[in-house]
Coordinates of C-alpha atoms in Angstrom, one line a residue:
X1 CA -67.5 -148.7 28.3
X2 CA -65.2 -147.6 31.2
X3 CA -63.6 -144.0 32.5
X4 CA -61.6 -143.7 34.9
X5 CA -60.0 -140.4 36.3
X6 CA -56.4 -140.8 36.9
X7 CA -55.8 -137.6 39.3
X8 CA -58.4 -138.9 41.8
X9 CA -58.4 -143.0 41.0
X10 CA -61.6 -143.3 40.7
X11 CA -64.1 -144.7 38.0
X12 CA -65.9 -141.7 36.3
X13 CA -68.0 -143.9 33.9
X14 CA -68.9 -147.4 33.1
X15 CA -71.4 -149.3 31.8
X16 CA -71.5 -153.3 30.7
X17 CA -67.6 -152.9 31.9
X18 CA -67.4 -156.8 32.3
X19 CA -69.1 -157.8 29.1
X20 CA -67.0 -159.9 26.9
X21 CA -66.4 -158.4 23.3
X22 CA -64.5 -158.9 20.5
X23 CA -61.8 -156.0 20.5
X24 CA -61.1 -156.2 16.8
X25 CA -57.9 -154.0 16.7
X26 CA -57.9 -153.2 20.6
X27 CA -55.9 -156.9 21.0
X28 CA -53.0 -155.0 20.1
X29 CA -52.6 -153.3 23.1
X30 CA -52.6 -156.3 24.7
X31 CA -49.3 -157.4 22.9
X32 CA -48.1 -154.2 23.1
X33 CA -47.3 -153.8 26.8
X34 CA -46.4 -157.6 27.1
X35 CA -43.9 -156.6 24.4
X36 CA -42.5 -153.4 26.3
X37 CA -42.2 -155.2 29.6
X38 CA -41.0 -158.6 28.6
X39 CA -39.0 -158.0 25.6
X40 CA -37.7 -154.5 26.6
X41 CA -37.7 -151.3 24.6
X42 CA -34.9 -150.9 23.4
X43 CA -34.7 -154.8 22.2
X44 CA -34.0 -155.7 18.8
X45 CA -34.5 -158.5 16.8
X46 CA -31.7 -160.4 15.0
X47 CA -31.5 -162.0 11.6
X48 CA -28.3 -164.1 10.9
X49 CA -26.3 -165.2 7.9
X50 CA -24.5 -168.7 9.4
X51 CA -22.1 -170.5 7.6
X52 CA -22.1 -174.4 7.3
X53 CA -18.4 -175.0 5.2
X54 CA -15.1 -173.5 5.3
X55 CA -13.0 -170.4 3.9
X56 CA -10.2 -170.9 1.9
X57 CA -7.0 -169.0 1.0
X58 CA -8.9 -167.7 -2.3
X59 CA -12.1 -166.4 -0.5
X60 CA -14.2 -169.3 -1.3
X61 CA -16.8 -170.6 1.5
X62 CA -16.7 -174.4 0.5
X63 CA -20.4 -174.8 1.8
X64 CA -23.6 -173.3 2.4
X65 CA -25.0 -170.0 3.7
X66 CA -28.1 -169.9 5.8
X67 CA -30.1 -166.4 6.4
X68 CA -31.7 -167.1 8.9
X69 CA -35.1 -165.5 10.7
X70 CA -35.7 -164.1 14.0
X71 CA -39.2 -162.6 13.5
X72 CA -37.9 -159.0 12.3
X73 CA -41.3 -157.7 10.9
X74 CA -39.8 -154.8 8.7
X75 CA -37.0 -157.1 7.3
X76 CA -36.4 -155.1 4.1
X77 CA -33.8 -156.2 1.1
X78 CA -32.8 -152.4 0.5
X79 CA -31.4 -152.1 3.9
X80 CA -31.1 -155.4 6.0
X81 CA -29.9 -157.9 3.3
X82 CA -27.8 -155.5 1.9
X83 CA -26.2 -155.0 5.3
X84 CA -25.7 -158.5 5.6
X85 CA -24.3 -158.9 1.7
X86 CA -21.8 -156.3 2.7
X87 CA -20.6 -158.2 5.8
X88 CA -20.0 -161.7 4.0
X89 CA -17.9 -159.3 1.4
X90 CA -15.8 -158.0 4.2
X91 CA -15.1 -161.3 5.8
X92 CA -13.1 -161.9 2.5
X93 CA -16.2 -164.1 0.9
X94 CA -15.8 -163.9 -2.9
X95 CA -17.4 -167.1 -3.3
X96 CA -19.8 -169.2 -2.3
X97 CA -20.2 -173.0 -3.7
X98 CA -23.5 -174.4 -2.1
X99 CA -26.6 -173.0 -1.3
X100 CA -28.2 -170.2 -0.3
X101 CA -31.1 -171.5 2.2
X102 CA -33.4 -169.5 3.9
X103 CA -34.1 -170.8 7.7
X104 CA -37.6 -169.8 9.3
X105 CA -37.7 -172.8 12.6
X106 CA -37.4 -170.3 15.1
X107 CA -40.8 -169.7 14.5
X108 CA -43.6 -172.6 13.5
X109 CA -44.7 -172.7 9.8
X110 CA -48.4 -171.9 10.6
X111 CA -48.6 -168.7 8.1
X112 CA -52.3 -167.0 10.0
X113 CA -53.6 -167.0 13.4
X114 CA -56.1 -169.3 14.7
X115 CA -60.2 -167.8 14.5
X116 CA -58.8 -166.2 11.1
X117 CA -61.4 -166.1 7.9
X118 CA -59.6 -168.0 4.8
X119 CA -59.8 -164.4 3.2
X120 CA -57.8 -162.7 5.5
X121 CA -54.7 -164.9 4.5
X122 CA -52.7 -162.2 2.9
X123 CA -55.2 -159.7 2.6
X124 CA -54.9 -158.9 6.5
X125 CA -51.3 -160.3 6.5
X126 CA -48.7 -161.2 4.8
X127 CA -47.8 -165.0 5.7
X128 CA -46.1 -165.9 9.3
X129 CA -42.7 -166.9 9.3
X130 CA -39.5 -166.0 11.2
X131 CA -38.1 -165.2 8.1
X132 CA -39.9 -162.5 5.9
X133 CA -38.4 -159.9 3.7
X134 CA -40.5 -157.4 2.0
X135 CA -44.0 -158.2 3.7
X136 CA -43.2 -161.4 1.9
X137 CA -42.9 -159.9 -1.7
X138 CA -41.1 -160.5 -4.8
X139 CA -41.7 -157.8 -6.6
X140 CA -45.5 -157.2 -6.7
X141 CA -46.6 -160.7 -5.8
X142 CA -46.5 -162.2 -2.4
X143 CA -45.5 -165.6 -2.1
X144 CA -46.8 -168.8 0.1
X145 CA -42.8 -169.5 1.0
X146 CA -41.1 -166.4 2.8
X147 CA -38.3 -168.3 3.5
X148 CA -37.3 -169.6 -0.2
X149 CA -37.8 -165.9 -1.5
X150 CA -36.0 -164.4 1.4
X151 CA -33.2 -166.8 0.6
X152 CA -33.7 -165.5 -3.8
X153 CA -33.3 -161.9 -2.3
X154 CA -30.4 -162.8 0.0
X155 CA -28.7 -164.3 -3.4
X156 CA -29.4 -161.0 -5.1
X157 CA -28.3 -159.3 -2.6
X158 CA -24.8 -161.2 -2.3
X159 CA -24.5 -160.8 -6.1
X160 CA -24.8 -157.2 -6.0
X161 CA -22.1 -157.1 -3.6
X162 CA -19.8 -159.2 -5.7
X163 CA -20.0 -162.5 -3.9
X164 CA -20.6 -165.2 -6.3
X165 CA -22.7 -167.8 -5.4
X166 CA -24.6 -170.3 -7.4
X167 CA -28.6 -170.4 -8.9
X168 CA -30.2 -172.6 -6.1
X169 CA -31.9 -171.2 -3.1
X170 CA -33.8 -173.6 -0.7
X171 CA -35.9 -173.3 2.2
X172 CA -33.4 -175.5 5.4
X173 CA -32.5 -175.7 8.3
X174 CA -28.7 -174.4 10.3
X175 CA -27.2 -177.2 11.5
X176 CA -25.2 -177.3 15.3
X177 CA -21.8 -176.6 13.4
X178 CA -23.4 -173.4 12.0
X179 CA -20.7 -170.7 12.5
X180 CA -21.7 -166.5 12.6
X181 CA -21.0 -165.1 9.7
X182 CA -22.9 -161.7 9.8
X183 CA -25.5 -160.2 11.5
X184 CA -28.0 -157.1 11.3
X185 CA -30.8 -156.0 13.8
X186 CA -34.1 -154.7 13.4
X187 CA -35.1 -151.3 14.5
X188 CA -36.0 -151.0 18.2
X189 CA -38.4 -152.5 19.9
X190 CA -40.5 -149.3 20.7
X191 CA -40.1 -148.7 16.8
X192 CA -42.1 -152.1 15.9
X193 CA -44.7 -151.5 18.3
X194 CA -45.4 -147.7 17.2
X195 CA -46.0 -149.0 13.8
X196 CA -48.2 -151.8 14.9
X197 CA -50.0 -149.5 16.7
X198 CA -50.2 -145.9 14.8
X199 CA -50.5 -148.4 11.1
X200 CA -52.8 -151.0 12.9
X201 CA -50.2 -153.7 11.3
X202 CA -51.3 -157.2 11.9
X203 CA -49.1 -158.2 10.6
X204 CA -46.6 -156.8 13.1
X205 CA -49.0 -158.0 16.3
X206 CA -48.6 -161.5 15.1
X207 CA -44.8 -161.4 14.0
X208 CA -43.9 -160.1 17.4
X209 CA -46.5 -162.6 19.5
X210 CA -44.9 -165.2 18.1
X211 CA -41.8 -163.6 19.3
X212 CA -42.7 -163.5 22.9
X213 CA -43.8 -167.0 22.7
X214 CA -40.5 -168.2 21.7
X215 CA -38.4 -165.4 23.9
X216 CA -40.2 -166.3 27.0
X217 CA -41.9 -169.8 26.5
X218 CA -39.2 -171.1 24.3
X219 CA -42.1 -171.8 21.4
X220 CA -42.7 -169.8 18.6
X221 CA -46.1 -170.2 18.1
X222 CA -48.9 -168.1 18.3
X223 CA -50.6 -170.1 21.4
X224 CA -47.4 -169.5 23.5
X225 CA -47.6 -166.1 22.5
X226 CA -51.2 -165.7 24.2
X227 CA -49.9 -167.9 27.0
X228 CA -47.0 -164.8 28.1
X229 CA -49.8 -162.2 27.3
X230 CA -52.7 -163.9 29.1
X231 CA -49.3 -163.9 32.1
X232 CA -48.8 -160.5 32.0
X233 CA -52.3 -159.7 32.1
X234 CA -52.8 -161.2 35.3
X235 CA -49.6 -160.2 36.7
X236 CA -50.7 -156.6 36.0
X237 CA -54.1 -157.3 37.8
X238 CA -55.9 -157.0 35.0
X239 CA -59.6 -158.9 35.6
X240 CA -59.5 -161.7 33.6
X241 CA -63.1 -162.6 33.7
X242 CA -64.6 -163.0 29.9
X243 CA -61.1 -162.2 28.4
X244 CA -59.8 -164.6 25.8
X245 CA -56.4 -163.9 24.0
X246 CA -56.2 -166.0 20.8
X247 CA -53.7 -164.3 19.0
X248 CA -52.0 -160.4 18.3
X249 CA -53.8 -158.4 15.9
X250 CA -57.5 -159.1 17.2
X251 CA -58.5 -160.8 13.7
X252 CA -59.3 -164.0 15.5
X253 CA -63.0 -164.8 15.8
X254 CA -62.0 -166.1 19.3
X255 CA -60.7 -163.2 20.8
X256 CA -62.7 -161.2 23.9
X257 CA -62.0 -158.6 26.2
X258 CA -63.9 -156.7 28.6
X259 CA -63.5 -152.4 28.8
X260 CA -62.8 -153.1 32.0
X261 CA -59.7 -155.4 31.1
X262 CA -59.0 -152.5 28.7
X263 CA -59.1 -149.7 30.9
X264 CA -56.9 -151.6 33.5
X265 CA -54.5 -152.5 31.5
X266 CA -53.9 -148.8 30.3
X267 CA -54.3 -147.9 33.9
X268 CA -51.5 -149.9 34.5
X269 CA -48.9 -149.1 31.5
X270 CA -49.0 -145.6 32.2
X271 CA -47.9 -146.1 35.7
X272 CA -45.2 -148.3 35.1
X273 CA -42.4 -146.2 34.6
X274 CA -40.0 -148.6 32.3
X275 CA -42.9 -148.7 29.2
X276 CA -45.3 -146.1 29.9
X277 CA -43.2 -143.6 27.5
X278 CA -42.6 -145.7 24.4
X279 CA -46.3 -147.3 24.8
X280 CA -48.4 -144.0 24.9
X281 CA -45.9 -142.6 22.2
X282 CA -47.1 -145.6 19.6
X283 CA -50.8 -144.8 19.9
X284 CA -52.2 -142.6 17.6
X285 CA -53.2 -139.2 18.0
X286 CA -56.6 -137.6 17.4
X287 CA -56.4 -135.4 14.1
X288 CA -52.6 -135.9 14.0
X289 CA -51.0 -139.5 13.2
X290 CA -52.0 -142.8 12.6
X291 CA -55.7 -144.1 12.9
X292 CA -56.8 -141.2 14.5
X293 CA -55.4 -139.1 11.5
X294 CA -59.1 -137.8 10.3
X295 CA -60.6 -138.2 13.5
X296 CA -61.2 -135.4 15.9
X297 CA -59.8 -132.9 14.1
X298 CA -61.3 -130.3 16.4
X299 CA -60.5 -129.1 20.4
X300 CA -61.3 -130.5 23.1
X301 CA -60.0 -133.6 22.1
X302 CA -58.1 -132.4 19.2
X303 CA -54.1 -133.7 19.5
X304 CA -55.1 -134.8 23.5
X305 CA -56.5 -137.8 22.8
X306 CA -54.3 -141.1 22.5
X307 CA -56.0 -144.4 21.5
X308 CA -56.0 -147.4 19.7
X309 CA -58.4 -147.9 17.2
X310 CA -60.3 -151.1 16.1
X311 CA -62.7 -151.9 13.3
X312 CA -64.4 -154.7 11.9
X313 CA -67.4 -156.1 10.2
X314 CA -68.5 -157.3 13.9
X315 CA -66.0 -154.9 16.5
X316 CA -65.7 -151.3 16.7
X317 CA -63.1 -150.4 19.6
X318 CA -61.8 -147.1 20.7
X319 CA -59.4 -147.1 24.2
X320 CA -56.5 -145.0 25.3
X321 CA -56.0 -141.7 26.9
X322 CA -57.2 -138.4 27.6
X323 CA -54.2 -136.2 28.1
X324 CA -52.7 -137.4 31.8
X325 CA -56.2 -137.3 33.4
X326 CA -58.6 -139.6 31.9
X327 CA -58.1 -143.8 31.2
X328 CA -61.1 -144.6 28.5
X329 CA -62.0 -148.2 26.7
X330 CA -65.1 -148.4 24.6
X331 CA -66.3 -151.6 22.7
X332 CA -69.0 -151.9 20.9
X333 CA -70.1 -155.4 19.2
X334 CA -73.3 -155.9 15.8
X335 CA -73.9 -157.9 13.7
X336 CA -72.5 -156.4 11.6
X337 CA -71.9 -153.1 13.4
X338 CA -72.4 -149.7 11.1
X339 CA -68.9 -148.4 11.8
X340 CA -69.1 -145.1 10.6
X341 CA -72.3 -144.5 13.6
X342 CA -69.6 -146.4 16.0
X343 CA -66.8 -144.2 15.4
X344 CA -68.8 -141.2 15.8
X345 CA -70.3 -141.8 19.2
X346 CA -66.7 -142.9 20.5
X347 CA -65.7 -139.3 19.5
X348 CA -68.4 -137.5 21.3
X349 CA -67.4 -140.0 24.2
X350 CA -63.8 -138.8 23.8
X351 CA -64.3 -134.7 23.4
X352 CA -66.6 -135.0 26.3
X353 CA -63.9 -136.3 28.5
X354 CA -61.5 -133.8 27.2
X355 CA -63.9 -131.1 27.4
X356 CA -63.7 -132.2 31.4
X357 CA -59.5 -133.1 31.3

């Protein structure tokens, strides 16, 4: 556990501070910042329709179409492929004679994160890919290929906008000749991370390591992902002793942080003026949003608490902020660990510090 009191800098509390644990959904804020600061806020994330082929006279493209992926987490087919259906229409597509292929290489094809238990595959998280529509659904069923049904949706998508185009989708690559043809982008950056963070989306944590590792590292892979975060870590001066980054949503059986790792990196996003806005905005907020919904629902901490939450069979993790005074990370490890006793000593922690804010 570690406090520490913003208005005077000093440590008000710790205790096994330097003890590696595994942070369950605590990782998250990890990715969080490294997304804020590297990325940007206000960043968004592509997703293209290129063209390989030529238009003729009669608004036929003589070729293929290619949606392809950025790693836009909230990619839905009611508002993004529609978008894009729309544009081909208006750059006087009526027609479309090859295929419809869905591209997903800007990311690898590895759909879960390294450390993960085989039961988390889809249960935790919809499949990886740089190309996912829908949480990778087609209508209630999610599929093992996000790019082949993002490219069946796309094709519904263009038929509803009266751009005909024939039965076959694939799952391909854009080759070098590729030209533009549309293009949407995904909500802002501070948007994605305020649902990763008041949802706990894993989903979203891995989508938008994967992102960093390709933005920054020119990979998109999960391991280059934890390469910029482990970075930024130590460029924040966050004590890197025990702390293993494995991948984004803290799923990984591999992962370890330390409260005082934790506490340092909070100390440090809230002090840096360019993220410390959108980052405490995406926690959750006790009795009011998010994870902390049903949590303190009475004062002190009531609505002046803002943390990220973390739970699993082995992790318990509650860290954030205690109005403008008070930094606080607590983990807590068992095998397995009684959650519900967890939770409820991290509140007294919490409405004590309050009580004091």
């Amino acid at each position: 556990m570690f406090a520490f009191d913003l208005s005077s800098s000093s440590i008000v509390y710790r205790h096994n501070q330097l003890v590696p644990y595994r942070p369950a959904s605590n990782e998250k804020l990890t990715v969080a910042v490294t997304a804020l600061d590297r990325l940007g806020p206000q960043s968004r994330i592509p997703t293209e329709v290129l063209g390989e082929g030529r238009l003729n006279s009669a608004g036929v493209w003589r070729g293929r179409l290619i949606l392809k992926g950025y790693g836009d987490p909230w990619l839905k087919s009611s508002r993004g492929l529609v978008r894009l259906a729309a544009q081909v229409k208006a750059a006087g597509i009526v027609k479309v004679t090859g295929r419809i292929l869905g591209d997903e290489s800007y990311f690898d094809s590895v759909r879960v994160g390294p450390g993960w238990k085989p039961t988390f595959y889809k249960e935790e998280s919809p499949p990886l890919s740089a190309l996912v529509v829908n949480r990778a659904h087609l209508g209630d069923h999610m599929v093992d290929e996000p790019a082949r049904a993002a490219a069946r949706l796309f094709k519904r998508a263009l038929v509803a906008a009266g751009v005909a185009v024939p039965s076959r989708v694939a799952k391909g690559l854009a080759g070098p000749t590729a030209v533009l043809v549309a293009r949407v982008r995904s909500r802002s950056l501070s948007a994605l991370v305020g649902r990763m963070d008041l949802a706990s989306d894993n989903f979203f944590a891995e989508m938008l390591l994967k992102r960093l590792g390709a933005r920054i590292r020119g990979n998109g892979t999960t391991a280059a992902g934890a390469r910029v975060v482990r970075a930024e870590l130590r460029a924040r001066g966050v004590n890197m002793t025990g702390v293993r980054i494995a991948d984004g949503s803290g799923l990984s059986s591999y992962d370890r942080l330390t409260a005082r790792a934790i506490g340092q990196l909070l100390i440090s996003a809230v002090s840096d003026s360019a993220i410390s806005s959108s980052f405490v905005a995406s926690l959750p907020i006790a009795g009011v949003s998010g994870t902390l919904k049903d949590r303190m629902e009475r004062l002190p901490a009531y609505r002046h608490v803002f943390a990220k939450t973390g739970t699993t069979n082995r992790a318990s993790a509650l860290s954030g902020y205690v109005t403008t005074r008070y930094v606080f990370a607590i983990l807590q490890n068992g095998n397995p660990i009684p959650y519900w006793y967890a939770r409820r000593a991290q509140d007294r922690f919490a409405q004590v510090l309050a009580g004091a804010a």
